[in-house]
Amino acid sequence: MAELTITQANFQSEILESKKTALVDFWAPWCGPCKMLGPVIAEIAEEHPEYTVGKVNVDDEPDLAQQFGVMSIPFLAVFKDGKLVTSSVGVQPKENILDMLK
């Protein structure tokens, strides 16, 4: 399954109300490290349908970024049962991201 584009309009339904653990990548098109992380996030979305994987463009959705205290990107957030359970800043190896999801 491909990553979802997450906006203020669908955040509640796609992430907070998801029955699956959700990974959200807060990113921006001008961010070099975000571009490096993008293919890893896409791989996780394709290889792990048991997770909801979404991307929030912080330029388009500044309120969502502010709501979760995103100060630096890429910022990865993991949600379970509608709650933020863990997060990380910066490029992470795929294995570390998968560990965050467990």
PDB file of N, CA and C in Angstrom:
ATOM      1  N   MET A   1       0.848  -1.187   0.000  1.00  0.00           N
ATOM      2  CA  MET A   1       0.000   0.000   0.000  1.00  0.00           C
ATOM      3  C   MET A   1       0.888   1.245   0.000  1.00  0.00           C
ATOM      4  N   ALA A   2       0.546   2.211  -0.807  1.00  0.00           N
ATOM      5  CA  ALA A   2       1.338   3.432  -0.889  1.00  0.00           C
ATOM      6  C   ALA A   2       1.090   4.311   0.335  1.00  0.00           C
ATOM      7  N   GLU A   3       2.020   5.242   0.539  1.00  0.00           N
ATOM      8  CA  GLU A   3       1.831   6.172   1.647  1.00  0.00           C
ATOM      9  C   GLU A   3       0.630   7.068   1.358  1.00  0.00           C
ATOM     10  N   LEU A   4      -0.021   7.467   2.425  1.00  0.00           N
ATOM     11  CA  LEU A   4      -1.152   8.381   2.318  1.00  0.00           C
ATOM     12  C   LEU A   4      -0.648   9.812   2.460  1.00  0.00           C
ATOM     13  N   THR A   5      -1.267  10.733   1.751  1.00  0.00           N
ATOM     14  CA  THR A   5      -0.994  12.150   1.975  1.00  0.00           C
ATOM     15  C   THR A   5      -1.927  12.576   3.106  1.00  0.00           C
ATOM     16  N   ILE A   6      -1.321  13.009   4.199  1.00  0.00           N
ATOM     17  CA  ILE A   6      -2.098  13.359   5.386  1.00  0.00           C
ATOM     18  C   ILE A   6      -2.232  14.873   5.478  1.00  0.00           C
ATOM     19  N   THR A   7      -3.463  15.306   5.705  1.00  0.00           N
ATOM     20  CA  THR A   7      -3.765  16.730   5.847  1.00  0.00           C
ATOM     21  C   THR A   7      -4.588  16.918   7.127  1.00  0.00           C
ATOM     22  N   GLN A   8      -4.817  18.146   7.464  1.00  0.00           N
ATOM     23  CA  GLN A   8      -5.668  18.446   8.619  1.00  0.00           C
ATOM     24  C   GLN A   8      -7.038  17.790   8.437  1.00  0.00           C
ATOM     25  N   ALA A   9      -7.497  17.743   7.191  1.00  0.00           N
ATOM     26  CA  ALA A   9      -8.836  17.222   6.900  1.00  0.00           C
ATOM     27  C   ALA A   9      -8.959  15.716   7.129  1.00  0.00           C
ATOM     28  N   ASN A  10      -7.882  14.950   6.881  1.00  0.00           N
ATOM     29  CA  ASN A  10      -7.998  13.490   7.015  1.00  0.00           C
ATOM     30  C   ASN A  10      -7.158  12.901   8.155  1.00  0.00           C
ATOM     31  N   PHE A  11      -6.481  13.733   8.918  1.00  0.00           N
ATOM     32  CA  PHE A  11      -5.620  13.229   9.991  1.00  0.00           C
ATOM     33  C   PHE A  11      -6.408  12.392  10.999  1.00  0.00           C
ATOM     34  N   GLN A  12      -7.550  12.901  11.417  1.00  0.00           N
ATOM     35  CA  GLN A  12      -8.379  12.200  12.404  1.00  0.00           C
ATOM     36  C   GLN A  12      -8.767  10.815  11.888  1.00  0.00           C
ATOM     37  N   SER A  13      -9.327  10.762  10.682  1.00  0.00           N
ATOM     38  CA  SER A  13      -9.844   9.488  10.162  1.00  0.00           C
ATOM     39  C   SER A  13      -8.734   8.519   9.775  1.00  0.00           C
ATOM     40  N   GLU A  14      -7.661   9.003   9.162  1.00  0.00           N
ATOM     41  CA  GLU A  14      -6.603   8.110   8.656  1.00  0.00           C
ATOM     42  C   GLU A  14      -5.590   7.686   9.723  1.00  0.00           C
ATOM     43  N   ILE A  15      -5.316   8.555  10.688  1.00  0.00           N
ATOM     44  CA  ILE A  15      -4.266   8.265  11.675  1.00  0.00           C
ATOM     45  C   ILE A  15      -4.862   7.988  13.056  1.00  0.00           C
ATOM     46  N   LEU A  16      -5.574   8.940  13.609  1.00  0.00           N
ATOM     47  CA  LEU A  16      -6.059   8.786  14.978  1.00  0.00           C
ATOM     48  C   LEU A  16      -7.104   7.691  15.114  1.00  0.00           C
ATOM     49  N   GLU A  17      -7.909   7.489  14.077  1.00  0.00           N
ATOM     50  CA  GLU A  17      -8.945   6.454  14.140  1.00  0.00           C
ATOM     51  C   GLU A  17      -8.535   5.158  13.453  1.00  0.00           C
ATOM     52  N   SER A  18      -7.286   5.077  13.017  1.00  0.00           N
ATOM     53  CA  SER A  18      -6.798   3.871  12.341  1.00  0.00           C
ATOM     54  C   SER A  18      -6.777   2.700  13.318  1.00  0.00           C
ATOM     55  N   LYS A  19      -7.186   1.547  12.829  1.00  0.00           N
ATOM     56  CA  LYS A  19      -7.132   0.324  13.644  1.00  0.00           C
ATOM     57  C   LYS A  19      -5.708  -0.228  13.668  1.00  0.00           C
ATOM     58  N   LYS A  20      -4.863   0.289  12.782  1.00  0.00           N
ATOM     59  CA  LYS A  20      -3.479  -0.171  12.685  1.00  0.00           C
ATOM     60  C   LYS A  20      -2.551   0.842  13.369  1.00  0.00           C
ATOM     61  N   THR A  21      -1.354   0.384  13.712  1.00  0.00           N
ATOM     62  CA  THR A  21      -0.311   1.313  14.134  1.00  0.00           C
ATOM     63  C   THR A  21       0.000   2.202  12.935  1.00  0.00           C
ATOM     64  N   ALA A  22       0.177   3.497  13.192  1.00  0.00           N
ATOM     65  CA  ALA A  22       0.393   4.454  12.099  1.00  0.00           C
ATOM     66  C   ALA A  22       1.748   5.138  12.223  1.00  0.00           C
ATOM     67  N   LEU A  23       2.446   5.227  11.097  1.00  0.00           N
ATOM     68  CA  LEU A  23       3.707   5.958  10.994  1.00  0.00           C
ATOM     69  C   LEU A  23       3.443   7.208  10.180  1.00  0.00           C
ATOM     70  N   VAL A  24       3.799   8.361  10.733  1.00  0.00           N
ATOM     71  CA  VAL A  24       3.610   9.627  10.022  1.00  0.00           C
ATOM     72  C   VAL A  24       4.973  10.295   9.851  1.00  0.00           C
ATOM     73  N   ASP A  25       5.283  10.607   8.600  1.00  0.00           N
ATOM     74  CA  ASP A  25       6.532  11.283   8.240  1.00  0.00           C
ATOM     75  C   ASP A  25       6.204  12.753   7.988  1.00  0.00           C
ATOM     76  N   PHE A  26       6.676  13.632   8.882  1.00  0.00           N
ATOM     77  CA  PHE A  26       6.551  15.074   8.680  1.00  0.00           C
ATOM     78  C   PHE A  26       7.771  15.499   7.861  1.00  0.00           C
ATOM     79  N   TRP A  27       7.551  16.089   6.698  1.00  0.00           N
ATOM     80  CA  TRP A  27       8.628  16.362   5.751  1.00  0.00           C
ATOM     81  C   TRP A  27       8.336  17.645   4.970  1.00  0.00           C
ATOM     82  N   ALA A  28       9.285  18.043   4.125  1.00  0.00           N
ATOM     83  CA  ALA A  28       9.086  19.159   3.202  1.00  0.00           C
ATOM     84  C   ALA A  28       9.880  18.877   1.927  1.00  0.00           C
ATOM     85  N   PRO A  29       9.399  19.354   0.780  1.00  0.00           N
ATOM     86  CA  PRO A  29      10.071  19.054  -0.489  1.00  0.00           C
ATOM     87  C   PRO A  29      11.479  19.640  -0.601  1.00  0.00           C
ATOM     88  N   TRP A  30      11.776  20.691   0.139  1.00  0.00           N
ATOM     89  CA  TRP A  30      13.083  21.337   0.069  1.00  0.00           C
ATOM     90  C   TRP A  30      14.104  20.713   1.027  1.00  0.00           C
ATOM     91  N   CYS A  31      13.678  19.757   1.826  1.00  0.00           N
ATOM     92  CA  CYS A  31      14.509  19.179   2.892  1.00  0.00           C
ATOM     93  C   CYS A  31      15.334  18.007   2.352  1.00  0.00           C
ATOM     94  N   GLY A  32      16.658  18.173   2.301  1.00  0.00           N
ATOM     95  CA  GLY A  32      17.551  17.122   1.805  1.00  0.00           C
ATOM     96  C   GLY A  32      17.421  15.805   2.555  1.00  0.00           C
ATOM     97  N   PRO A  33      17.529  15.829   3.894  1.00  0.00           N
ATOM     98  CA  PRO A  33      17.372  14.580   4.643  1.00  0.00           C
ATOM     99  C   PRO A  33      16.005  13.920   4.422  1.00  0.00           C
ATOM    100  N   CYS A  34      14.957  14.745   4.225  1.00  0.00           N
ATOM    101  CA  CYS A  34      13.622  14.192   3.957  1.00  0.00           C
ATOM    102  C   CYS A  34      13.621  13.411   2.641  1.00  0.00           C
ATOM    103  N   LYS A  35      14.352  13.942   1.638  1.00  0.00           N
ATOM    104  CA  LYS A  35      14.446  13.259   0.346  1.00  0.00           C
ATOM    105  C   LYS A  35      15.179  11.932   0.496  1.00  0.00           C
ATOM    106  N   MET A  36      16.171  11.886   1.383  1.00  0.00           N
ATOM    107  CA  MET A  36      16.895  10.642   1.628  1.00  0.00           C
ATOM    108  C   MET A  36      15.991   9.616   2.307  1.00  0.00           C
ATOM    109  N   LEU A  37      15.140  10.073   3.213  1.00  0.00           N
ATOM    110  CA  LEU A  37      14.279   9.185   3.982  1.00  0.00           C
ATOM    111  C   LEU A  37      13.053   8.735   3.186  1.00  0.00           C
ATOM    112  N   GLY A  38      12.631   9.528   2.231  1.00  0.00           N
ATOM    113  CA  GLY A  38      11.416   9.245   1.458  1.00  0.00           C
ATOM    114  C   GLY A  38      11.327   7.833   0.896  1.00  0.00           C
ATOM    115  N   PRO A  39      12.371   7.343   0.198  1.00  0.00           N
ATOM    116  CA  PRO A  39      12.297   5.980  -0.352  1.00  0.00           C
ATOM    117  C   PRO A  39      12.174   4.905   0.733  1.00  0.00           C
ATOM    118  N   VAL A  40      12.755   5.141   1.898  1.00  0.00           N
ATOM    119  CA  VAL A  40      12.657   4.175   3.008  1.00  0.00           C
ATOM    120  C   VAL A  40      11.208   4.124   3.499  1.00  0.00           C
ATOM    121  N   ILE A  41      10.585   5.278   3.635  1.00  0.00           N
ATOM    122  CA  ILE A  41       9.187   5.339   4.071  1.00  0.00           C
ATOM    123  C   ILE A  41       8.296   4.644   3.039  1.00  0.00           C
ATOM    124  N   ALA A  42       8.572   4.879   1.754  1.00  0.00           N
ATOM    125  CA  ALA A  42       7.791   4.236   0.691  1.00  0.00           C
ATOM    126  C   ALA A  42       7.941   2.715   0.749  1.00  0.00           C
ATOM    127  N   GLU A  43       9.149   2.228   0.997  1.00  0.00           N
ATOM    128  CA  GLU A  43       9.388   0.785   1.123  1.00  0.00           C
ATOM    129  C   GLU A  43       8.586   0.198   2.275  1.00  0.00           C
ATOM    130  N   ILE A  44       8.620   0.870   3.415  1.00  0.00           N
ATOM    131  CA  ILE A  44       7.871   0.384   4.582  1.00  0.00           C
ATOM    132  C   ILE A  44       6.380   0.318   4.247  1.00  0.00           C
ATOM    133  N   ALA A  45       5.873   1.335   3.569  1.00  0.00           N
ATOM    134  CA  ALA A  45       4.448   1.362   3.202  1.00  0.00           C
ATOM    135  C   ALA A  45       4.102   0.182   2.290  1.00  0.00           C
ATOM    136  N   GLU A  46       4.992  -0.123   1.342  1.00  0.00           N
ATOM    137  CA  GLU A  46       4.739  -1.217   0.400  1.00  0.00           C
ATOM    138  C   GLU A  46       4.896  -2.586   1.051  1.00  0.00           C
ATOM    139  N   GLU A  47       5.911  -2.733   1.883  1.00  0.00           N
ATOM    140  CA  GLU A  47       6.258  -4.046   2.436  1.00  0.00           C
ATOM    141  C   GLU A  47       5.475  -4.410   3.703  1.00  0.00           C
ATOM    142  N   HIS A  48       4.855  -3.423   4.342  1.00  0.00           N
ATOM    143  CA  HIS A  48       4.195  -3.666   5.631  1.00  0.00           C
ATOM    144  C   HIS A  48       2.762  -3.137   5.639  1.00  0.00           C
ATOM    145  N   PRO A  49       1.847  -3.863   4.974  1.00  0.00           N
ATOM    146  CA  PRO A  49       0.453  -3.400   4.930  1.00  0.00           C
ATOM    147  C   PRO A  49      -0.225  -3.425   6.298  1.00  0.00           C
ATOM    148  N   GLU A  50       0.436  -4.025   7.289  1.00  0.00           N
ATOM    149  CA  GLU A  50      -0.146  -4.045   8.636  1.00  0.00           C
ATOM    150  C   GLU A  50      -0.056  -2.677   9.314  1.00  0.00           C
ATOM    151  N   TYR A  51       0.681  -1.741   8.706  1.00  0.00           N
ATOM    152  CA  TYR A  51       0.802  -0.385   9.241  1.00  0.00           C
ATOM    153  C   TYR A  51       0.138   0.615   8.302  1.00  0.00           C
ATOM    154  N   THR A  52      -0.386   1.683   8.876  1.00  0.00           N
ATOM    155  CA  THR A  52      -0.815   2.841   8.092  1.00  0.00           C
ATOM    156  C   THR A  52       0.399   3.751   8.001  1.00  0.00           C
ATOM    157  N   VAL A  53       0.757   4.170   6.794  1.00  0.00           N
ATOM    158  CA  VAL A  53       1.924   5.041   6.607  1.00  0.00           C
ATOM    159  C   VAL A  53       1.467   6.307   5.889  1.00  0.00           C
ATOM    160  N   GLY A  54       1.741   7.442   6.515  1.00  0.00           N
ATOM    161  CA  GLY A  54       1.325   8.713   5.934  1.00  0.00           C
ATOM    162  C   GLY A  54       2.433   9.738   5.951  1.00  0.00           C
ATOM    163  N   LYS A  55       2.284  10.734   5.084  1.00  0.00           N
ATOM    164  CA  LYS A  55       3.256  11.818   5.000  1.00  0.00           C
ATOM    165  C   LYS A  55       2.524  13.153   5.149  1.00  0.00           C
ATOM    166  N   VAL A  56       3.095  14.013   5.974  1.00  0.00           N
ATOM    167  CA  VAL A  56       2.554  15.359   6.179  1.00  0.00           C
ATOM    168  C   VAL A  56       3.583  16.360   5.665  1.00  0.00           C
ATOM    169  N   ASN A  57       3.212  17.120   4.638  1.00  0.00           N
ATOM    170  CA  ASN A  57       4.070  18.187   4.135  1.00  0.00           C
ATOM    171  C   ASN A  57       3.912  19.373   5.097  1.00  0.00           C
ATOM    172  N   VAL A  58       4.968  19.686   5.841  1.00  0.00           N
ATOM    173  CA  VAL A  58       4.865  20.729   6.878  1.00  0.00           C
ATOM    174  C   VAL A  58       4.634  22.120   6.284  1.00  0.00           C
ATOM    175  N   ASP A  59       5.012  22.327   5.022  1.00  0.00           N
ATOM    176  CA  ASP A  59       4.735  23.620   4.379  1.00  0.00           C
ATOM    177  C   ASP A  59       3.242  23.779   4.115  1.00  0.00           C
ATOM    178  N   ASP A  60       2.581  22.677   3.754  1.00  0.00           N
ATOM    179  CA  ASP A  60       1.149  22.711   3.457  1.00  0.00           C
ATOM    180  C   ASP A  60       0.291  22.594   4.709  1.00  0.00           C
ATOM    181  N   GLU A  61       0.835  21.970   5.745  1.00  0.00           N
ATOM    182  CA  GLU A  61       0.067  21.679   6.964  1.00  0.00           C
ATOM    183  C   GLU A  61       0.803  22.165   8.231  1.00  0.00           C
ATOM    184  N   PRO A  62       1.068  23.468   8.319  1.00  0.00           N
ATOM    185  CA  PRO A  62       1.822  23.965   9.480  1.00  0.00           C
ATOM    186  C   PRO A  62       1.099  23.742  10.811  1.00  0.00           C
ATOM    187  N   ASP A  63      -0.222  23.733  10.805  1.00  0.00           N
ATOM    188  CA  ASP A  63      -0.964  23.526  12.058  1.00  0.00           C
ATOM    189  C   ASP A  63      -0.742  22.117  12.607  1.00  0.00           C
ATOM    190  N   LEU A  64      -0.718  21.126  11.717  1.00  0.00           N
ATOM    191  CA  LEU A  64      -0.460  19.749  12.166  1.00  0.00           C
ATOM    192  C   LEU A  64       0.953  19.637  12.727  1.00  0.00           C
ATOM    193  N   ALA A  65       1.914  20.244  12.035  1.00  0.00           N
ATOM    194  CA  ALA A  65       3.295  20.207  12.517  1.00  0.00           C
ATOM    195  C   ALA A  65       3.396  20.858  13.896  1.00  0.00           C
ATOM    196  N   GLN A  66       2.736  21.984  14.066  1.00  0.00           N
ATOM    197  CA  GLN A  66       2.760  22.685  15.350  1.00  0.00           C
ATOM    198  C   GLN A  66       2.073  21.869  16.436  1.00  0.00           C
ATOM    199  N   GLN A  67       0.980  21.210  16.094  1.00  0.00           N
ATOM    200  CA  GLN A  67       0.220  20.403  17.053  1.00  0.00           C
ATOM    201  C   GLN A  67       1.096  19.322  17.689  1.00  0.00           C
ATOM    202  N   PHE A  68       2.049  18.793  16.916  1.00  0.00           N
ATOM    203  CA  PHE A  68       2.907  17.729  17.429  1.00  0.00           C
ATOM    204  C   PHE A  68       4.321  18.206  17.746  1.00  0.00           C
ATOM    205  N   GLY A  69       4.499  19.517  17.813  1.00  0.00           N
ATOM    206  CA  GLY A  69       5.771  20.082  18.237  1.00  0.00           C
ATOM    207  C   GLY A  69       6.923  19.818  17.285  1.00  0.00           C
ATOM    208  N   VAL A  70       6.611  19.717  15.994  1.00  0.00           N
ATOM    209  CA  VAL A  70       7.663  19.449  15.008  1.00  0.00           C
ATOM    210  C   VAL A  70       8.501  20.706  14.829  1.00  0.00           C
ATOM    211  N   MET A  71       9.773  20.620  15.250  1.00  0.00           N
ATOM    212  CA  MET A  71      10.695  21.748  15.127  1.00  0.00           C
ATOM    213  C   MET A  71      11.756  21.481  14.065  1.00  0.00           C
ATOM    214  N   SER A  72      12.058  20.215  13.846  1.00  0.00           N
ATOM    215  CA  SER A  72      13.051  19.805  12.856  1.00  0.00           C
ATOM    216  C   SER A  72      12.469  18.660  12.039  1.00  0.00           C
ATOM    217  N   ILE A  73      12.863  18.602  10.773  1.00  0.00           N
ATOM    218  CA  ILE A  73      12.391  17.521   9.910  1.00  0.00           C
ATOM    219  C   ILE A  73      13.589  16.844   9.260  1.00  0.00           C
ATOM    220  N   PRO A  74      13.457  15.592   8.866  1.00  0.00           N
ATOM    221  CA  PRO A  74      12.272  14.758   8.977  1.00  0.00           C
ATOM    222  C   PRO A  74      11.972  14.381  10.433  1.00  0.00           C
ATOM    223  N   PHE A  75      10.676  14.343  10.727  1.00  0.00           N
ATOM    224  CA  PHE A  75      10.179  13.992  12.055  1.00  0.00           C
ATOM    225  C   PHE A  75       9.234  12.818  11.855  1.00  0.00           C
ATOM    226  N   LEU A  76       9.560  11.700  12.461  1.00  0.00           N
ATOM    227  CA  LEU A  76       8.714  10.514  12.360  1.00  0.00           C
ATOM    228  C   LEU A  76       7.928  10.347  13.649  1.00  0.00           C
ATOM    229  N   ALA A  77       6.639  10.105  13.518  1.00  0.00           N
ATOM    230  CA  ALA A  77       5.770   9.920  14.676  1.00  0.00           C
ATOM    231  C   ALA A  77       5.007   8.611  14.520  1.00  0.00           C
ATOM    232  N   VAL A  78       4.922   7.855  15.610  1.00  0.00           N
ATOM    233  CA  VAL A  78       4.187   6.601  15.613  1.00  0.00           C
ATOM    234  C   VAL A  78       2.973   6.749  16.526  1.00  0.00           C
ATOM    235  N   PHE A  79       1.810   6.392  15.982  1.00  0.00           N
ATOM    236  CA  PHE A  79       0.557   6.479  16.717  1.00  0.00           C
ATOM    237  C   PHE A  79      -0.033   5.088  16.880  1.00  0.00           C
ATOM    238  N   LYS A  80      -0.500   4.799  18.096  1.00  0.00           N
ATOM    239  CA  LYS A  80      -1.222   3.555  18.366  1.00  0.00           C
ATOM    240  C   LYS A  80      -2.483   3.926  19.119  1.00  0.00           C
ATOM    241  N   ASP A  81      -3.604   3.391  18.681  1.00  0.00           N
ATOM    242  CA  ASP A  81      -4.898   3.665  19.317  1.00  0.00           C
ATOM    243  C   ASP A  81      -5.152   5.161  19.482  1.00  0.00           C
ATOM    244  N   GLY A  82      -4.770   5.937  18.457  1.00  0.00           N
ATOM    245  CA  GLY A  82      -5.038   7.369  18.468  1.00  0.00           C
ATOM    246  C   GLY A  82      -4.101   8.207  19.305  1.00  0.00           C
ATOM    247  N   LYS A  83      -3.044   7.593  19.846  1.00  0.00           N
ATOM    248  CA  LYS A  83      -2.107   8.321  20.717  1.00  0.00           C
ATOM    249  C   LYS A  83      -0.698   8.281  20.123  1.00  0.00           C
ATOM    250  N   LEU A  84       0.008   9.389  20.246  1.00  0.00           N
ATOM    251  CA  LEU A  84       1.416   9.443  19.855  1.00  0.00           C
ATOM    252  C   LEU A  84       2.205   8.638  20.877  1.00  0.00           C
ATOM    253  N   VAL A  85       2.902   7.592  20.435  1.00  0.00           N
ATOM    254  CA  VAL A  85       3.635   6.739  21.373  1.00  0.00           C
ATOM    255  C   VAL A  85       5.145   6.924  21.303  1.00  0.00           C
ATOM    256  N   THR A  86       5.659   7.311  20.138  1.00  0.00           N
ATOM    257  CA  THR A  86       7.096   7.571  20.030  1.00  0.00           C
ATOM    258  C   THR A  86       7.348   8.429  18.805  1.00  0.00           C
ATOM    259  N   SER A  87       8.516   9.067  18.800  1.00  0.00           N
ATOM    260  CA  SER A  87       8.879   9.897  17.650  1.00  0.00           C
ATOM    261  C   SER A  87      10.395   9.962  17.545  1.00  0.00           C
ATOM    262  N   SER A  88      10.864  10.392  16.384  1.00  0.00           N
ATOM    263  CA  SER A  88      12.303  10.588  16.182  1.00  0.00           C
ATOM    264  C   SER A  88      12.516  11.711  15.175  1.00  0.00           C
ATOM    265  N   VAL A  89      13.676  12.323  15.258  1.00  0.00           N
ATOM    266  CA  VAL A  89      14.033  13.404  14.352  1.00  0.00           C
ATOM    267  C   VAL A  89      15.263  12.969  13.562  1.00  0.00           C
ATOM    268  N   GLY A  90      15.244  13.262  12.265  1.00  0.00           N
ATOM    269  CA  GLY A  90      16.393  12.960  11.425  1.00  0.00           C
ATOM    270  C   GLY A  90      16.218  11.658  10.661  1.00  0.00           C
ATOM    271  N   VAL A  91      17.182  11.413   9.788  1.00  0.00           N
ATOM    272  CA  VAL A  91      17.157  10.199   8.971  1.00  0.00           C
ATOM    273  C   VAL A  91      17.459   9.005   9.869  1.00  0.00           C
ATOM    274  N   GLN A  92      16.649   7.964   9.722  1.00  0.00           N
ATOM    275  CA  GLN A  92      16.806   6.744  10.518  1.00  0.00           C
ATOM    276  C   GLN A  92      16.954   5.555   9.572  1.00  0.00           C
ATOM    277  N   PRO A  93      17.752   4.557   9.961  1.00  0.00           N
ATOM    278  CA  PRO A  93      17.785   3.336   9.160  1.00  0.00           C
ATOM    279  C   PRO A  93      16.420   2.641   9.216  1.00  0.00           C
ATOM    280  N   LYS A  94      16.114   1.918   8.162  1.00  0.00           N
ATOM    281  CA  LYS A  94      14.829   1.220   8.066  1.00  0.00           C
ATOM    282  C   LYS A  94      14.576   0.340   9.284  1.00  0.00           C
ATOM    283  N   GLU A  95      15.594  -0.365   9.747  1.00  0.00           N
ATOM    284  CA  GLU A  95      15.436  -1.264  10.895  1.00  0.00           C
ATOM    285  C   GLU A  95      14.988  -0.495  12.134  1.00  0.00           C
ATOM    286  N   ASN A  96      15.548   0.690  12.344  1.00  0.00           N
ATOM    287  CA  ASN A  96      15.167   1.506  13.510  1.00  0.00           C
ATOM    288  C   ASN A  96      13.704   1.939  13.420  1.00  0.00           C
ATOM    289  N   ILE A  97      13.276   2.297  12.212  1.00  0.00           N
ATOM    290  CA  ILE A  97      11.892   2.725  12.031  1.00  0.00           C
ATOM    291  C   ILE A  97      10.948   1.555  12.291  1.00  0.00           C
ATOM    292  N   LEU A  98      11.308   0.370  11.782  1.00  0.00           N
ATOM    293  CA  LEU A  98      10.475  -0.808  12.029  1.00  0.00           C
ATOM    294  C   LEU A  98      10.428  -1.143  13.504  1.00  0.00           C
ATOM    295  N   ASP A  99      11.538  -0.955  14.211  1.00  0.00           N
ATOM    296  CA  ASP A  99      11.557  -1.191  15.672  1.00  0.00           C
ATOM    297  C   ASP A  99      10.614  -0.222  16.382  1.00  0.00           C
ATOM    298  N   MET A 100      10.566   1.034  15.906  1.00  0.00           N
ATOM    299  CA  MET A 100       9.655   2.023  16.507  1.00  0.00           C
ATOM    300  C   MET A 100       8.209   1.579  16.371  1.00  0.00           C
ATOM    301  N   LEU A 101       7.901   0.877  15.292  1.00  0.00           N
ATOM    302  CA  LEU A 101       6.514   0.474  15.002  1.00  0.00           C
ATOM    303  C   LEU A 101       6.062  -0.725  15.828  1.00  0.00           C
ATOM    304  N   LYS A 102       7.011  -1.463  16.411  1.00  0.00           N
ATOM    305  CA  LYS A 102       6.650  -2.678  17.160  1.00  0.00           C
ATOM    306  C   LYS A 102       6.147  -2.345  18.540  1.00  0.00           C
TER     307      LYS A 102
END
